Amino acid sequence: MRRIELSKASIAIALLALAACQVEERAAPPAPPSPPEPVAPPPPTERVNALLDRADAAFQDERLLHPAADSALTHYLAVLELVPGQPDAVDGIERIVERFLGRAQEAIRQQRWAAARSMLDRARLVDAEHPSLPSLYRQLQRLRDAERIRLDLSSAAVRDRTAEAADALARLGVRARQPNARVLIRAGSDVQGRWIYAQLNRAPGDRRIRAEMEIGWPPRVVVVLFADPDFAGEGG
């Protein structure tokens, strides 16, 4: 009988302890909620728009790279720091590169080699991976190093189509037919330019003369002889 009573007492003590634990659990304050995940702040739209306005104004004023603190490139890059890949800034930087490439091509046409190299170097400074740069650098070097034979003609001789002018052009046509040759014709009109080209073609040989023509005065023919014959046919 005593052992049974002890067992009942042990059970009673255990039940009291369990009840106390349940009361403590109900009384304990709830655990604090987990902090929310940090949310990135929205893009600073006003700042971006202000920088784009400054960049566009600098571009219109030809402040493409200088002064560094207020150039179009500086402002476009500042936009990309705030919003990577921002389309207007990416497009603006591309326009800067294209502006320098256009100036380089114009300088090449005018045989201003140092100016052309300077413009290409500036374009490379903005975008060293631009796909047009390698071919333009090659074009510049080959044109700069090419041999040139120049024939100046009087306006009257071309207008009157004199025999002396025709014979001089036919003699020059021999060089113009060489496989490494390109010809630049300047004439007062398209009709005069075609006459000059026809006289060059009087030279013996079957090879087609590659020629470009521009309208201008005084009349002139330049035969450009490249070290690489393949380059003469590239249109560079």
CSV table of C-alpha atoms in Angstrom, one decimal:
chain,number,residue,atom,x,y,z
A,1,MET,CA,0.0,0.0,0.0
A,2,ARG,CA,2.8,2.5,0.7
A,3,ARG,CA,4.5,1.9,-2.6
A,4,ILE,CA,1.2,2.7,-4.4
A,5,GLU,CA,0.8,5.9,-2.5
A,6,LEU,CA,4.3,7.0,-3.3
A,7,SER,CA,3.6,6.4,-7.0
A,8,LYS,CA,0.5,8.5,-6.8
A,9,ALA,CA,2.4,11.3,-5.1
A,10,SER,CA,5.1,11.2,-7.8
A,11,ILE,CA,2.5,11.5,-10.5
A,12,ALA,CA,0.9,14.4,-8.7
A,13,ILE,CA,4.2,16.3,-8.5
A,14,ALA,CA,4.9,15.7,-12.2
A,15,LEU,CA,1.5,17.0,-13.2
A,16,LEU,CA,2.0,20.1,-11.1
A,17,ALA,CA,5.4,20.7,-12.7
A,18,LEU,CA,3.9,20.3,-16.2
A,19,ALA,CA,1.1,22.7,-15.4
A,20,ALA,CA,3.6,25.3,-14.2
A,21,CYS,CA,5.6,25.0,-17.4
A,22,GLN,CA,2.4,25.5,-19.5
A,23,VAL,CA,1.6,28.7,-17.5
A,24,GLU,CA,5.1,30.0,-18.0
A,25,GLU,CA,4.9,29.3,-21.7
A,26,ARG,CA,1.6,31.2,-22.0
A,27,ALA,CA,3.0,34.1,-20.0
A,28,ALA,CA,6.3,34.4,-22.1
A,29,PRO,CA,6.2,37.3,-24.6
A,30,PRO,CA,6.3,36.3,-28.3
A,31,ALA,CA,9.6,36.3,-30.1
A,32,PRO,CA,10.3,39.5,-32.0
A,33,PRO,CA,9.6,39.2,-35.8
A,34,SER,CA,12.5,38.9,-38.2
A,35,PRO,CA,13.6,42.2,-39.7
A,36,PRO,CA,12.4,42.7,-43.2
A,37,GLU,CA,14.8,42.3,-46.1
A,38,PRO,CA,16.4,45.6,-47.0
A,39,VAL,CA,14.8,47.2,-50.1
A,40,ALA,CA,17.0,49.2,-52.5
A,41,PRO,CA,16.0,52.8,-52.7
A,42,PRO,CA,14.4,53.9,-55.9
A,43,PRO,CA,16.6,55.5,-58.6
A,44,PRO,CA,17.3,59.2,-57.9
A,45,THR,CA,15.2,60.3,-60.9
A,46,GLU,CA,15.7,64.0,-60.4
A,47,ARG,CA,19.5,63.6,-60.1
A,48,VAL,CA,19.6,61.5,-63.3
A,49,ASN,CA,17.5,63.9,-65.3
A,50,ALA,CA,19.6,66.8,-64.2
A,51,LEU,CA,22.8,65.0,-65.3
A,52,LEU,CA,21.3,64.0,-68.6
A,53,ASP,CA,20.3,67.7,-69.2
A,54,ARG,CA,23.8,68.8,-68.5
A,55,ALA,CA,25.3,66.1,-70.7
A,56,ASP,CA,23.0,67.0,-73.6
A,57,ALA,CA,23.9,70.7,-73.2
A,58,ALA,CA,27.6,69.9,-73.2
A,59,PHE,CA,27.2,67.7,-76.3
A,60,GLN,CA,25.5,70.5,-78.1
A,61,ASP,CA,28.2,72.9,-77.1
A,62,GLU,CA,30.9,70.5,-78.3
A,63,ARG,CA,32.2,70.0,-74.8
A,64,LEU,CA,32.6,66.3,-75.5
A,65,LEU,CA,35.6,65.5,-73.3
A,66,HIS,CA,36.7,68.8,-71.9
A,67,PRO,CA,36.6,70.5,-69.5
A,68,ALA,CA,36.6,67.2,-67.5
A,69,ALA,CA,34.3,68.6,-64.8
A,70,ASP,CA,31.6,69.7,-67.2
A,71,SER,CA,31.9,67.5,-70.3
A,72,ALA,CA,29.3,65.4,-71.9
A,73,LEU,CA,31.2,62.2,-71.2
A,74,THR,CA,31.6,63.1,-67.5
A,75,HIS,CA,27.9,63.6,-67.0
A,76,TYR,CA,26.9,60.5,-68.9
A,77,LEU,CA,29.3,58.4,-66.9
A,78,ALA,CA,27.8,59.9,-63.7
A,79,VAL,CA,24.4,58.8,-64.8
A,80,LEU,CA,25.7,55.2,-65.3
A,81,GLU,CA,27.1,55.2,-61.8
A,82,LEU,CA,23.7,55.9,-60.4
A,83,VAL,CA,21.7,53.7,-62.8
A,84,PRO,CA,23.9,51.1,-64.6
A,85,GLY,CA,22.8,50.6,-68.2
A,86,GLN,CA,20.7,53.8,-68.3
A,87,PRO,CA,19.7,53.9,-72.0
A,88,ASP,CA,20.0,57.7,-72.6
A,89,ALA,CA,23.5,57.7,-71.1
A,90,VAL,CA,24.6,54.7,-73.1
A,91,ASP,CA,23.3,56.3,-76.3
A,92,GLY,CA,24.9,59.6,-75.4
A,93,ILE,CA,28.4,58.0,-75.1
A,94,GLU,CA,27.9,56.2,-78.4
A,95,ARG,CA,27.0,59.6,-80.0
A,96,ILE,CA,30.3,61.0,-78.7
A,97,VAL,CA,32.3,58.2,-80.2
A,98,GLU,CA,30.4,58.6,-83.6
A,99,ARG,CA,31.2,62.3,-83.6
A,100,PHE,CA,34.9,61.7,-83.2
A,101,LEU,CA,34.8,58.9,-85.9
A,102,GLY,CA,33.0,61.2,-88.3
A,103,ARG,CA,35.6,63.9,-87.8
A,104,ALA,CA,38.4,61.4,-88.3
A,105,GLN,CA,36.9,60.3,-91.6
A,106,GLU,CA,36.5,63.9,-92.8
A,107,ALA,CA,40.2,64.6,-91.9
A,108,ILE,CA,41.3,61.5,-93.8
A,109,ARG,CA,39.4,62.7,-96.9
A,110,GLN,CA,41.2,66.0,-96.6
A,111,GLN,CA,44.6,64.2,-96.0
A,112,ARG,CA,45.0,65.9,-92.6
A,113,TRP,CA,46.7,62.8,-91.1
A,114,ALA,CA,47.6,64.3,-87.7
A,115,ALA,CA,44.0,65.5,-87.1
A,116,ALA,CA,42.6,62.2,-88.2
A,117,ARG,CA,44.8,60.3,-85.7
A,118,SER,CA,43.9,62.7,-82.9
A,119,MET,CA,40.1,62.1,-83.5
A,120,LEU,CA,40.6,58.3,-83.6
A,121,ASP,CA,42.6,58.5,-80.4
A,122,ARG,CA,39.8,60.4,-78.7
A,123,ALA,CA,37.2,57.9,-79.9
A,124,ARG,CA,39.3,55.1,-78.5
A,125,LEU,CA,39.6,56.9,-75.2
A,126,VAL,CA,35.8,56.8,-74.9
A,127,ASP,CA,35.3,53.3,-76.2
A,128,ALA,CA,38.4,51.3,-76.9
A,129,GLU,CA,36.3,48.3,-78.1
A,130,HIS,CA,34.4,50.2,-80.8
A,131,PRO,CA,34.2,47.9,-83.9
A,132,SER,CA,35.0,50.7,-86.4
A,133,LEU,CA,38.4,51.7,-84.8
A,134,PRO,CA,40.7,48.9,-86.2
A,135,SER,CA,39.7,49.4,-89.8
A,136,LEU,CA,39.9,53.2,-89.6
A,137,TYR,CA,43.4,53.1,-88.0
A,138,ARG,CA,44.5,50.8,-90.9
A,139,GLN,CA,42.9,53.1,-93.5
A,140,LEU,CA,44.6,56.1,-92.0
A,141,GLN,CA,48.0,54.4,-92.0
A,142,ARG,CA,47.7,53.1,-95.6
A,143,LEU,CA,46.4,56.4,-97.0
A,144,ARG,CA,49.1,58.4,-95.2
A,145,ASP,CA,51.9,56.1,-96.5
A,146,ALA,CA,50.6,55.9,-100.1
A,147,GLU,CA,52.4,57.5,-103.1
A,148,ARG,CA,50.4,60.2,-104.8
A,149,ILE,CA,50.7,61.5,-108.4
A,150,ARG,CA,48.8,64.7,-108.9
A,151,LEU,CA,47.7,66.4,-112.1
A,152,ASP,CA,46.3,70.0,-111.9
A,153,LEU,CA,44.2,71.1,-114.9
A,154,SER,CA,43.1,74.6,-115.8
A,155,SER,CA,39.3,75.2,-115.8
A,156,ALA,CA,39.5,76.4,-119.4
A,157,ALA,CA,41.3,73.3,-120.6
A,158,VAL,CA,38.7,71.0,-119.1
A,159,ARG,CA,35.8,73.3,-120.3
A,160,ASP,CA,37.2,73.4,-123.8
A,161,ARG,CA,38.3,69.7,-123.7
A,162,THR,CA,41.7,70.6,-125.2
A,163,ALA,CA,43.9,68.0,-126.8
A,164,GLU,CA,46.7,68.8,-124.4
A,165,ALA,CA,44.5,68.1,-121.4
A,166,ALA,CA,43.2,64.9,-123.0
A,167,ASP,CA,46.8,63.6,-123.7
A,168,ALA,CA,48.0,64.4,-120.2
A,169,LEU,CA,45.1,62.5,-118.7
A,170,ALA,CA,45.7,59.5,-121.0
A,171,ARG,CA,49.3,59.4,-119.9
A,172,LEU,CA,48.2,59.5,-116.2
A,173,GLY,CA,45.7,56.7,-117.0
A,174,VAL,CA,48.7,54.3,-117.3
A,175,ARG,CA,49.4,54.7,-113.7
A,176,ALA,CA,45.7,54.8,-112.8
A,177,ARG,CA,45.3,51.3,-114.3
A,178,GLN,CA,47.8,49.8,-111.9
A,179,PRO,CA,46.3,47.2,-109.5
A,180,ASN,CA,47.3,49.2,-106.4
A,181,ALA,CA,45.8,52.5,-107.7
A,182,ARG,CA,42.8,54.5,-106.7
A,183,VAL,CA,41.9,57.8,-108.5
A,184,LEU,CA,40.4,61.0,-107.1
A,185,ILE,CA,38.8,63.3,-109.6
A,186,ARG,CA,37.7,66.9,-108.9
A,187,ALA,CA,35.8,68.7,-111.5
A,188,GLY,CA,33.4,71.7,-111.8
A,189,SER,CA,30.5,69.5,-112.9
A,190,ASP,CA,29.4,65.9,-113.2
A,191,VAL,CA,29.7,66.2,-117.0
A,192,GLN,CA,33.3,67.5,-116.8
A,193,GLY,CA,34.2,64.7,-114.3
A,194,ARG,CA,32.9,62.0,-116.7
A,195,TRP,CA,35.0,63.6,-119.5
A,196,ILE,CA,38.1,63.5,-117.3
A,197,TYR,CA,37.4,59.8,-116.5
A,198,ALA,CA,37.0,59.0,-120.1
A,199,GLN,CA,40.4,60.4,-121.0
A,200,LEU,CA,42.0,58.4,-118.3
A,201,ASN,CA,40.4,55.3,-119.8
A,202,ARG,CA,42.2,56.0,-123.1
A,203,ALA,CA,45.3,54.5,-121.6
A,204,PRO,CA,46.2,51.0,-122.8
A,205,GLY,CA,45.1,48.1,-120.6
A,206,ASP,CA,41.9,46.3,-119.6
A,207,ARG,CA,41.9,46.9,-115.8
A,208,ARG,CA,39.0,49.0,-114.7
A,209,ILE,CA,40.1,52.4,-113.2
A,210,ARG,CA,38.7,52.8,-109.7
A,211,ALA,CA,37.8,56.5,-109.3
A,212,GLU,CA,35.9,58.8,-107.0
A,213,MET,CA,34.6,62.2,-108.0
A,214,GLU,CA,33.9,65.4,-106.2
A,215,ILE,CA,32.5,68.7,-107.5
A,216,GLY,CA,35.0,71.6,-107.0
A,217,TRP,CA,37.5,73.9,-108.4
A,218,PRO,CA,40.2,73.9,-109.8
A,219,PRO,CA,40.0,70.6,-111.7
A,220,ARG,CA,42.5,68.0,-110.4
A,221,VAL,CA,43.2,64.3,-110.7
A,222,VAL,CA,45.2,62.4,-108.0
A,223,VAL,CA,46.3,58.9,-108.5
A,224,VAL,CA,46.9,57.2,-105.1
A,225,LEU,CA,49.2,54.1,-105.2
A,226,PHE,CA,49.0,51.8,-102.2
A,227,ALA,CA,51.7,49.5,-100.9
A,228,ASP,CA,49.0,46.8,-100.6
A,229,PRO,CA,47.1,46.3,-103.9
A,230,ASP,CA,44.2,44.7,-102.0
A,231,PHE,CA,43.6,47.9,-100.1
A,232,ALA,CA,43.0,49.8,-103.3
A,233,GLY,CA,39.9,47.8,-103.9
A,234,GLU,CA,38.5,48.1,-100.4
A,235,GLY,CA,36.9,51.5,-100.9
A,236,GLY,CA,39.1,52.9,-98.1
